[in-house]
Short mmCIF file of C-alpha atoms in Angstrom, two decimals:
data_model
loop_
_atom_site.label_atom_id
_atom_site.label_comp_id
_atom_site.label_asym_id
_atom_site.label_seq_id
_atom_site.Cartn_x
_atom_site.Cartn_y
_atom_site.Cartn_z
CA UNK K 130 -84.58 11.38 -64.87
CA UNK K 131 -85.58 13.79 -62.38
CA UNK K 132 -83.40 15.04 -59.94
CA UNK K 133 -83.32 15.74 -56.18
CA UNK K 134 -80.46 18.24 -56.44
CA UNK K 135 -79.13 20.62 -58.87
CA UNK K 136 -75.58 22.58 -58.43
CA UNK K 137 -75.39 25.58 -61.02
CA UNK K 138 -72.79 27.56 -62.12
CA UNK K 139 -71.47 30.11 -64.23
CA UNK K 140 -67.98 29.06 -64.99
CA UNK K 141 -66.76 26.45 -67.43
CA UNK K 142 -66.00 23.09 -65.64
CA UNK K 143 -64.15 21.19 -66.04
CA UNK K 144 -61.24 23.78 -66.51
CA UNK K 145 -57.55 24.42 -64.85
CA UNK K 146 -58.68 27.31 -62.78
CA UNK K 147 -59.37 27.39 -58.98
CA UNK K 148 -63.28 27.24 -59.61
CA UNK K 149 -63.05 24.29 -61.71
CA UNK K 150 -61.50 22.35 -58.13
CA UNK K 151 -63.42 23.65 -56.20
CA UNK K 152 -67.44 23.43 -58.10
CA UNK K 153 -66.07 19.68 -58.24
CA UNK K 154 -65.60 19.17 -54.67
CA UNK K 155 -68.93 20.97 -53.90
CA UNK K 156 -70.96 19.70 -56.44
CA UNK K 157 -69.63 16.06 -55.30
CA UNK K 158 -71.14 16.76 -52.01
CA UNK K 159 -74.37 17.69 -52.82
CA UNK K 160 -74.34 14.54 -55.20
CA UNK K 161 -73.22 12.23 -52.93
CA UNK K 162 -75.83 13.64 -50.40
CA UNK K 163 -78.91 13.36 -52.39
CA UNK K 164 -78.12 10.11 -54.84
CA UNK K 165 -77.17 12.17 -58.50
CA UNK K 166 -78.35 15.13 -59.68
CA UNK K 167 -77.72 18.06 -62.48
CA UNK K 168 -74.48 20.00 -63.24
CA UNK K 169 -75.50 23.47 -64.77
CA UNK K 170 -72.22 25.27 -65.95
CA UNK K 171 -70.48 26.53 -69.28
CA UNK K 172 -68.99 24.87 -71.89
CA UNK K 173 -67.88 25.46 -75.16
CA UNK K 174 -64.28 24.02 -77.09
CA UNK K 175 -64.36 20.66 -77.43
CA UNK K 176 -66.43 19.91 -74.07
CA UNK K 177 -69.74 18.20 -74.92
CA UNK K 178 -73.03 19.83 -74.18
CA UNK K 179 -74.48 16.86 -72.34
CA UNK K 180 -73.36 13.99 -70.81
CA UNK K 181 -74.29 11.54 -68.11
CA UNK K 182 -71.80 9.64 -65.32
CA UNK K 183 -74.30 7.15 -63.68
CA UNK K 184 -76.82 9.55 -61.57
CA UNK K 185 -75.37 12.73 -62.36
CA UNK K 186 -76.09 15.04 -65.38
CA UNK K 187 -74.17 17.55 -66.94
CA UNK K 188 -75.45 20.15 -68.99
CA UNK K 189 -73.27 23.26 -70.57
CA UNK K 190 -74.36 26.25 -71.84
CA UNK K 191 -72.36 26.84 -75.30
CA UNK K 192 -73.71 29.80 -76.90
CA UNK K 193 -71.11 31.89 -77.93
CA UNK K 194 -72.38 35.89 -76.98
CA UNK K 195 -69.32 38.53 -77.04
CA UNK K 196 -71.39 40.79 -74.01
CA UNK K 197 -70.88 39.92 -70.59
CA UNK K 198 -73.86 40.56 -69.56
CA UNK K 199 -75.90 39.26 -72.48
CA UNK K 200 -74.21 36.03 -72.12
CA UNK K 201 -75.20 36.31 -68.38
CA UNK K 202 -78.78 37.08 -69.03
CA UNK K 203 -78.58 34.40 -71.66
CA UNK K 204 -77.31 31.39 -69.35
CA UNK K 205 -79.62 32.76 -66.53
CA UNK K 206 -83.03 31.76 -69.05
CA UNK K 207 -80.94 28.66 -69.76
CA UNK K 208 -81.09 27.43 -66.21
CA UNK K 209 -84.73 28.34 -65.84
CA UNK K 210 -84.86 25.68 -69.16
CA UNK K 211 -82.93 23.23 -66.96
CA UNK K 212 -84.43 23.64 -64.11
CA UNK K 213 -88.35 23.38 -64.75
CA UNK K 214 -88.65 19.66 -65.78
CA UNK K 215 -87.32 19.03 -61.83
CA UNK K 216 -89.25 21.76 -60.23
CA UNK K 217 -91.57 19.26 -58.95
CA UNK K 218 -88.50 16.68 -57.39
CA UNK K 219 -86.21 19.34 -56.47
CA UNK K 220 -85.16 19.39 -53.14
CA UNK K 221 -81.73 21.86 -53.09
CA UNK K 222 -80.63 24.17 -55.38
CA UNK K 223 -76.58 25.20 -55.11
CA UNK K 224 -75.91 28.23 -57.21
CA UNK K 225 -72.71 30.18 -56.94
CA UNK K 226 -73.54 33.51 -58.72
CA UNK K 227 -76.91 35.86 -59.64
CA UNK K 228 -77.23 34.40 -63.37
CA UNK K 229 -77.58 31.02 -61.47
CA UNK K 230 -79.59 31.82 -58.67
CA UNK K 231 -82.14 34.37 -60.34
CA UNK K 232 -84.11 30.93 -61.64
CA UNK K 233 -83.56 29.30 -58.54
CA UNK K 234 -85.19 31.83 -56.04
CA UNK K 235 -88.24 31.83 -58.33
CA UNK K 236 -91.89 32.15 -56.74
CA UNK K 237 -93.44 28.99 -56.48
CA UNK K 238 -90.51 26.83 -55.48
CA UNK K 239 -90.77 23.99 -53.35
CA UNK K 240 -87.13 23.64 -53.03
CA UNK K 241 -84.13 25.37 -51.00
CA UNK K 242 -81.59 27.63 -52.55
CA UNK K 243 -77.97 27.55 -51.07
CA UNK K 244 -76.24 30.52 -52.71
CA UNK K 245 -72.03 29.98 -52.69
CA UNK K 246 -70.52 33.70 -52.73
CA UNK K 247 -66.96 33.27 -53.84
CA UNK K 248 -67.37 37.36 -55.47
CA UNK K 249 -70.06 39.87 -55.52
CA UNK K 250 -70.25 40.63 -59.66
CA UNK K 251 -70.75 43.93 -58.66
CA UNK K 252 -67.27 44.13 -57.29
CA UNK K 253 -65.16 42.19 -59.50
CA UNK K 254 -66.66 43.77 -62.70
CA UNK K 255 -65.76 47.09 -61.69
CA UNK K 256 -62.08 45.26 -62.30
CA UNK K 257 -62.65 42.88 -64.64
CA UNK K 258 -64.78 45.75 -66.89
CA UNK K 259 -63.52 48.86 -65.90
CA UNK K 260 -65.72 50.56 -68.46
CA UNK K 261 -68.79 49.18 -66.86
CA UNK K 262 -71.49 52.50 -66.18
CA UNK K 263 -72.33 52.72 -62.64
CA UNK K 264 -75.40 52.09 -63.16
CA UNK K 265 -75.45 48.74 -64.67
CA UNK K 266 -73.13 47.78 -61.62
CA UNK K 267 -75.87 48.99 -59.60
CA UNK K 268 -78.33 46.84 -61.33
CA UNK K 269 -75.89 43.96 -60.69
CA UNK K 270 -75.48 44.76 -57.22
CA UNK K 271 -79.62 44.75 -56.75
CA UNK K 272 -79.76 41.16 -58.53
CA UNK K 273 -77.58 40.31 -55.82
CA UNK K 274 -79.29 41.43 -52.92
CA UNK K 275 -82.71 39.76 -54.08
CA UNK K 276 -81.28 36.09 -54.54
CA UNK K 277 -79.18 36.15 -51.66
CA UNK K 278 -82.83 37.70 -49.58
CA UNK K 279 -84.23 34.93 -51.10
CA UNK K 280 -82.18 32.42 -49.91
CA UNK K 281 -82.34 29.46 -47.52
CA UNK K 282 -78.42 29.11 -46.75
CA UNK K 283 -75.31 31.22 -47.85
CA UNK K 284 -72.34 29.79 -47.96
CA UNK K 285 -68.80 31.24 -47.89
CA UNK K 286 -65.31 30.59 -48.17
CA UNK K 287 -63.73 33.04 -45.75
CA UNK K 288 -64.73 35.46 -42.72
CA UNK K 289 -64.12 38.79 -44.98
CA UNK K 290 -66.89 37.54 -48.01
CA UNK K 291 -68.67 36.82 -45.13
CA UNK K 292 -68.82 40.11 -43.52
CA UNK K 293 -69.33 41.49 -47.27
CA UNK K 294 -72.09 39.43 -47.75
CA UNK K 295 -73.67 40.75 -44.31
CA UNK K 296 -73.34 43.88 -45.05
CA UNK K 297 -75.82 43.44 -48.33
CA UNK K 298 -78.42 42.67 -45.36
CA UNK K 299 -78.50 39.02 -44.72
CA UNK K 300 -78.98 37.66 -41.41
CA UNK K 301 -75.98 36.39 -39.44
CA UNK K 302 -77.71 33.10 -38.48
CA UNK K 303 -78.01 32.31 -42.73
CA UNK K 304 -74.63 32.70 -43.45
CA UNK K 305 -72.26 29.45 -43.42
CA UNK K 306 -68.49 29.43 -43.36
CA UNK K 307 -67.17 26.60 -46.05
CA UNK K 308 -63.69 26.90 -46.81
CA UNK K 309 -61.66 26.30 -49.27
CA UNK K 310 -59.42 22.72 -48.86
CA UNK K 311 -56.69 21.07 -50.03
CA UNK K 312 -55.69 17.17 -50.06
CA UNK K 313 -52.44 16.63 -48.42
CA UNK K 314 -50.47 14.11 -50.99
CA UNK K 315 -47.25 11.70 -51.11
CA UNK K 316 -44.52 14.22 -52.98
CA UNK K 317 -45.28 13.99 -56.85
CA UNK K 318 -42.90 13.40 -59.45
CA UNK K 319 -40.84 16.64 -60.38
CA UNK K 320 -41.45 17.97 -64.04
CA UNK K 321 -39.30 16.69 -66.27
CA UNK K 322 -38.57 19.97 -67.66
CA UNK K 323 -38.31 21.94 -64.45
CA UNK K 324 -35.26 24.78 -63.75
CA UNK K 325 -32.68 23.19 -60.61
CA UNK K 326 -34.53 27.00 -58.72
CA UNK K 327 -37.22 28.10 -59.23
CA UNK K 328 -40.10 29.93 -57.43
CA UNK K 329 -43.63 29.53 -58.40
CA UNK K 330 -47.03 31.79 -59.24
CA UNK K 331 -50.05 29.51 -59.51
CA UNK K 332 -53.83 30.95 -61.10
CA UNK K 333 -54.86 33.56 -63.24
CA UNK K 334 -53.75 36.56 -64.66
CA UNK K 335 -56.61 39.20 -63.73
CA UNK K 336 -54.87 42.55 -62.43
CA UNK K 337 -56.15 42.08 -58.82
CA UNK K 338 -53.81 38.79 -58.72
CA UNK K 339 -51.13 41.14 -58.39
CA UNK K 340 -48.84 39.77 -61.71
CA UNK K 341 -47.24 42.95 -62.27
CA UNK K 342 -46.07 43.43 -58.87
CA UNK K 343 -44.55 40.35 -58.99
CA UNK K 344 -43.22 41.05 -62.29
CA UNK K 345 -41.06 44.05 -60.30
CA UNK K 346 -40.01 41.88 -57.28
CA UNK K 347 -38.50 39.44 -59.53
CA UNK K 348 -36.98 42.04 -61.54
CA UNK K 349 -35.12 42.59 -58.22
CA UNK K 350 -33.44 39.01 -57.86
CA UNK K 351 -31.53 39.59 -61.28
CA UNK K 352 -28.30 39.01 -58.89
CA UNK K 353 -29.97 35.21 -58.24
CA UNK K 354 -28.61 34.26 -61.67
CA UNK K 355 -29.71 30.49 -61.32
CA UNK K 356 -33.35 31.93 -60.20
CA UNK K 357 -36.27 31.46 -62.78
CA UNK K 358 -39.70 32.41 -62.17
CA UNK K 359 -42.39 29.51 -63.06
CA UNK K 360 -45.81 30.55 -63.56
CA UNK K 361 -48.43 28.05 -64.05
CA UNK K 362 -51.28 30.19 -65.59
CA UNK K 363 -54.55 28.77 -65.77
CA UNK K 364 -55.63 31.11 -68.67
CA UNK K 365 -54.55 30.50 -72.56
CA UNK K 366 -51.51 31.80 -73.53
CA UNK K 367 -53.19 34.86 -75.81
CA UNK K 368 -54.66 35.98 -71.80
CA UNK K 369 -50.97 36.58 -71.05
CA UNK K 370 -49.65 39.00 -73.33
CA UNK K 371 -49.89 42.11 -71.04
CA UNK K 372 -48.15 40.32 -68.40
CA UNK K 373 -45.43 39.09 -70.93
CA UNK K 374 -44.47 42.64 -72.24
CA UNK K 375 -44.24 43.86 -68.61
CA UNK K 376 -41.66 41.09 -67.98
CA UNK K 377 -40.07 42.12 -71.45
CA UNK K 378 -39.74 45.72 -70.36
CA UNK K 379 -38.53 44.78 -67.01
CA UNK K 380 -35.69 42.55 -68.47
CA UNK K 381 -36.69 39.39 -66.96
CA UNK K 382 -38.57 37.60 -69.63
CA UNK K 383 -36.03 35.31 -70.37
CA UNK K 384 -35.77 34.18 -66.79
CA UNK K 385 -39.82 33.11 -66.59
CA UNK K 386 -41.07 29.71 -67.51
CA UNK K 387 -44.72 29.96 -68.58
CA UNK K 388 -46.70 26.69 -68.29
CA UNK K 389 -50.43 27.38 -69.70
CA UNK K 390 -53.90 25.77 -68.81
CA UNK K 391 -52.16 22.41 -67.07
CA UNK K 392 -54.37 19.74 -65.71
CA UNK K 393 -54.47 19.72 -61.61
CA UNK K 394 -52.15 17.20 -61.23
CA UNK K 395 -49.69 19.00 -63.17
CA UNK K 396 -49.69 22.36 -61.50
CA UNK K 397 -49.39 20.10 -58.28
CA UNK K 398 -46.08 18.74 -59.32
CA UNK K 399 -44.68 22.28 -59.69
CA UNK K 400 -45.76 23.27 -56.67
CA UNK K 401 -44.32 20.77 -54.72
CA UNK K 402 -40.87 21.18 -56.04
CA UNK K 403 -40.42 24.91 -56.18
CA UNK K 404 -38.13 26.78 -53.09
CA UNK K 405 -41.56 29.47 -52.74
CA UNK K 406 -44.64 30.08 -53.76
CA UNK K 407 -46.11 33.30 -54.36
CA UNK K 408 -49.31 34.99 -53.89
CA UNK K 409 -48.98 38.65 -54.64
CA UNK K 410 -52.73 40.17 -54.12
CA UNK K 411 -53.30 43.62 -54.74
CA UNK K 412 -54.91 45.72 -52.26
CA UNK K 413 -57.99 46.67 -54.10
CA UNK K 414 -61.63 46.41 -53.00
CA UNK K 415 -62.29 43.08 -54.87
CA UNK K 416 -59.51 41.39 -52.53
CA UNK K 417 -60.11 43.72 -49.61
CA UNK K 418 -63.89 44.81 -49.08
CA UNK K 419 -65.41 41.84 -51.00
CA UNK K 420 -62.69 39.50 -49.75
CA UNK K 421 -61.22 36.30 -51.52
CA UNK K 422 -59.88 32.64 -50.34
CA UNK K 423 -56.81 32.12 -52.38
CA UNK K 424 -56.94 28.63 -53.20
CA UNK K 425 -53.22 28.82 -54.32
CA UNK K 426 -52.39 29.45 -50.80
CA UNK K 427 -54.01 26.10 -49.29
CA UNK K 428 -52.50 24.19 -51.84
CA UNK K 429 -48.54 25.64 -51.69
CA UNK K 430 -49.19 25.10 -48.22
CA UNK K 431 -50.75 21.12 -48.72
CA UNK K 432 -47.73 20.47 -51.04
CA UNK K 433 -45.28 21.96 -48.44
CA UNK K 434 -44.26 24.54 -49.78
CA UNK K 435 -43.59 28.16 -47.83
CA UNK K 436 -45.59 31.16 -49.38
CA UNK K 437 -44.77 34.69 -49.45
CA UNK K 438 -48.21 36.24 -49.68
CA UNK K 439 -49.68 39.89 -49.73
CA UNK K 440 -50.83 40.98 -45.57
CA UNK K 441 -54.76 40.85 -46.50
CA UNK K 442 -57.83 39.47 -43.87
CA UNK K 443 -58.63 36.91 -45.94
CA UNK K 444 -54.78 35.49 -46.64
CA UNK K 445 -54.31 35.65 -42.73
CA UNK K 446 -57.48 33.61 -42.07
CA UNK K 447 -55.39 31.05 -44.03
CA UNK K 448 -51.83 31.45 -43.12
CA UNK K 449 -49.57 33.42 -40.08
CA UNK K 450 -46.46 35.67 -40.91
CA UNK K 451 -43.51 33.44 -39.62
CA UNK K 452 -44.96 30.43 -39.54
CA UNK K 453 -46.15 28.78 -42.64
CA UNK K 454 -44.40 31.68 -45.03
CA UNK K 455 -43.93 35.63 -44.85
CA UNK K 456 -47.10 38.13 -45.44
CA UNK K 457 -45.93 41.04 -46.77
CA UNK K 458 -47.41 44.50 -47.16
CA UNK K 459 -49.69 44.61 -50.50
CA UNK K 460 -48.21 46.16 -53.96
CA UNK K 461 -44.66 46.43 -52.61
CA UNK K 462 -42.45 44.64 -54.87
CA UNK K 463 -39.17 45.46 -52.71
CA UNK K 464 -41.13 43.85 -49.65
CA UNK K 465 -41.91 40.82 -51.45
CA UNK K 466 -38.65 40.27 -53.00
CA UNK K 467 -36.86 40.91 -49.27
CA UNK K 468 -39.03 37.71 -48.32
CA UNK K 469 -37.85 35.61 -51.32
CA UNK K 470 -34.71 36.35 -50.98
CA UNK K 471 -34.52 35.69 -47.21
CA UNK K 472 -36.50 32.69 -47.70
CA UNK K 473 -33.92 31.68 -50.38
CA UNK K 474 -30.81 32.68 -48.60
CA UNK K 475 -32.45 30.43 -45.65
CA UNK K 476 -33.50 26.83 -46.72
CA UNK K 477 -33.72 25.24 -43.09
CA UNK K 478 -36.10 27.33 -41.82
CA UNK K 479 -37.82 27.67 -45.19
CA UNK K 480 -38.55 24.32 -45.30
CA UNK K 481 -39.35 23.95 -41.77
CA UNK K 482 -41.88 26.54 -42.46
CA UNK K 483 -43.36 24.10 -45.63
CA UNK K 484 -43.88 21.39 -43.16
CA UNK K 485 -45.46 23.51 -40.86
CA UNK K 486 -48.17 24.64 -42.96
CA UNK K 487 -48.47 21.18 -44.47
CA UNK K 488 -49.45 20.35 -40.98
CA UNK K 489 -52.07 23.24 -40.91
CA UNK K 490 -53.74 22.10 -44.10
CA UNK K 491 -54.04 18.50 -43.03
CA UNK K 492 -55.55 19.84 -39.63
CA UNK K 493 -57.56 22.36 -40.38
CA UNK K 494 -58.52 22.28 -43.84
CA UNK K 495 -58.69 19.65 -46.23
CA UNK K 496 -61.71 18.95 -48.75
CA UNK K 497 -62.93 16.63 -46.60
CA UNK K 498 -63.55 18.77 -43.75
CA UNK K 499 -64.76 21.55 -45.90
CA UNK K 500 -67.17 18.79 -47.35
CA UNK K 501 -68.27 17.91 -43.83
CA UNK K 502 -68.91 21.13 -43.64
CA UNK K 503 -71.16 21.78 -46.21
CA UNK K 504 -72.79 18.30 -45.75
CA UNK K 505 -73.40 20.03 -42.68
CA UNK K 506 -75.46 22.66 -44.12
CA UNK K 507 -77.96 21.22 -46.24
CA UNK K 508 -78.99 19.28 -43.54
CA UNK K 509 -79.84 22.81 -41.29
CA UNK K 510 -81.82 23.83 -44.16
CA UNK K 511 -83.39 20.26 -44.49
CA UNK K 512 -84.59 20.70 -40.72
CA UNK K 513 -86.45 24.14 -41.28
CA UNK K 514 -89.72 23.68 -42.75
#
């Protein structure tokens, strides 16, 4: 079969983190909008390396490579692989990261790149790898700038990335604002097995999430007695052992729940019934200069929910201070456990403040809107010859 479109990524889908939601939503879009095409992204466990759903193909990259950026370099000939038997019927090409787009941007092509920047590599490795040499960073950062220069469209999922990405030299008039969504549900069953209180953390554990500062707030409520912390981590459980001997030392690791690697649906159903939710973002550069769009934030807010978040750009493109939750300054536990605990000690206007940003979501930014969006976009790049 040879496809129209192709929508590559590297991340493993499907999975329970943010990016798994959102590639499907994206990659459904570009499907929808060009009758089937090819899903590029990694596998590995028990996911198969190929399979087909009517007029879409998926194909996972598998190989298992202990280097980060050997197994980049790796999946980046892969997609070439993938990629030439359509060069001829390929009309778009969605990428969402260097490895992906390097292929994509090659001389030659007769198709259109649209290059999703969620993170700039060069940023969140510094993080992720701390040990990374400055000059491979720089290396990374150079990749960058030549697939997103080589791109048709760039798409974005908040104002700050935006900026970010405009500052690496590409032109206003290419970059496209897609942001995240949510879908605004009927109230879901609560979990069998969840605490009468309890506030919630939704995602992943990486230190820019901000884990250990909430680790300190919490340690704060100890008076709360009834108070347990759920956190509904979309990493295996081995991911969380730093975290969990932080909460040891700190003397509240009997009062946390730990739910690992839950389908959607799941982490949903906690969300919905918990008092808060919590989004405790450190102010480093990766949330700050190369920006983020907390996808936990839309959906506590879709499910009703009031969220005490950290007062970044990004976090107040989604959410206002008052209204749908409190924003509190970044990497101040004390701050963000006056917030709980004022949130707590007033359900009323805590709730009222759920319903509120419910409203929001379902106005401003659902999936479908986002997908309108981005719908949107391949049709401006369609247009220019």
């Amino acid at each position: 079969m040879k496809h129209r479109a192709a929508y590559v990524a590297f991340d493993r889908f499907p999975s329970s983190k943010g990016s798994a939601v959102h590639i499907a939503q994206m990659a459904d879009e570009l499907f929808a909008h060009h009758g089937g095409g090819l899903l590029g992204v990694i596998g590995g466990g028990d996911l198969p390396r190929y399979q087909r759903e009517g007029a879409r193909e998926i194909a996972r990259f598998d190989e298992q490579i202990p280097n980060l950026i050997d197994r980049a370099e790796a999946f980046s000939g892969w997609v070439a692989a993938h990629l030439e038997p359509h060069w001829e019927s390929l009309e778009v090409c969605h990428v969402r990261d260097p490895w992906s787009a390097l292929p994509a941007v090659a001389d030659g092509r007769r198709h259109k790149v649209v290059y999703e920047v969620n993170g700039l590599p060069s940023v969140e490795m510094s993080h992720t790898w701390p040990w990374a040499a400055p000059k491979t960073l720089g290396k990374i950062r150079e990749l960058e700038r030549y697939c997103l220069e080589r791109s048709d469209a760039v798409v974005v999922p908040s104002r700050v990335i935006g900026r970010a990405v405009r500052d690496r030299g590409v032109p206003e008039g290419r970059i496209h604002l897609v942001p995240n969504g949510a879908d605004v549900r009927d109230m879901p069953v609560r979990p069998a097995d969840a605490p009468a209180h309890y506030i919630v953390y939704v995602g992943a554990l990486q230190p820019w999430q901000g884990l250990d500062v909430l680790m300190r707030a919490f340690a704060r409520l100890a008076d709360l007695a009834d108070l347990r912390l759920v956190i509904c981590a979309s990493v295996p459980e081995r991911r969380a052992k730093p975290v969990r001997r932080l909460a040891e030392r700190l003397g509240v690791a009997e009062r946390i729940d730990w739910r690992f690697t839950l389908p959607h649906h799941e982490v949903a159903a906690w969300l919905a019934h918990a008092e808060v939710s919590l989004a405790p973002l450190t102010g480093c550069a990766r949330n700050l200069d190369q920006g983020c769009a907390p996808l936990k934030v839309i959906e506590s807010m879709a499910a009703g929910v009031p969220v005490v978040a950290s007062d970044l750009p990004a976090v107040r493109e989604l959410m206002a201070d008052g209204e749908h939750g409190r924003l509190v300054p970044a990497d101040r536990p004390a701050e963000l456990a006056r917030a709980v605990r004022i949130l707590l000690e007033y359900p009323e206007e805590a709730a009222a403040m759920g319903r509120r940003g419910r409203e929001h979501i379902e106005e401003s930014l659902t999936w479908a809107r986002s997908r309108a969006r981005l719908a949107e976009v391949y049709r401006t790049i369609a247009r220019v010859r």
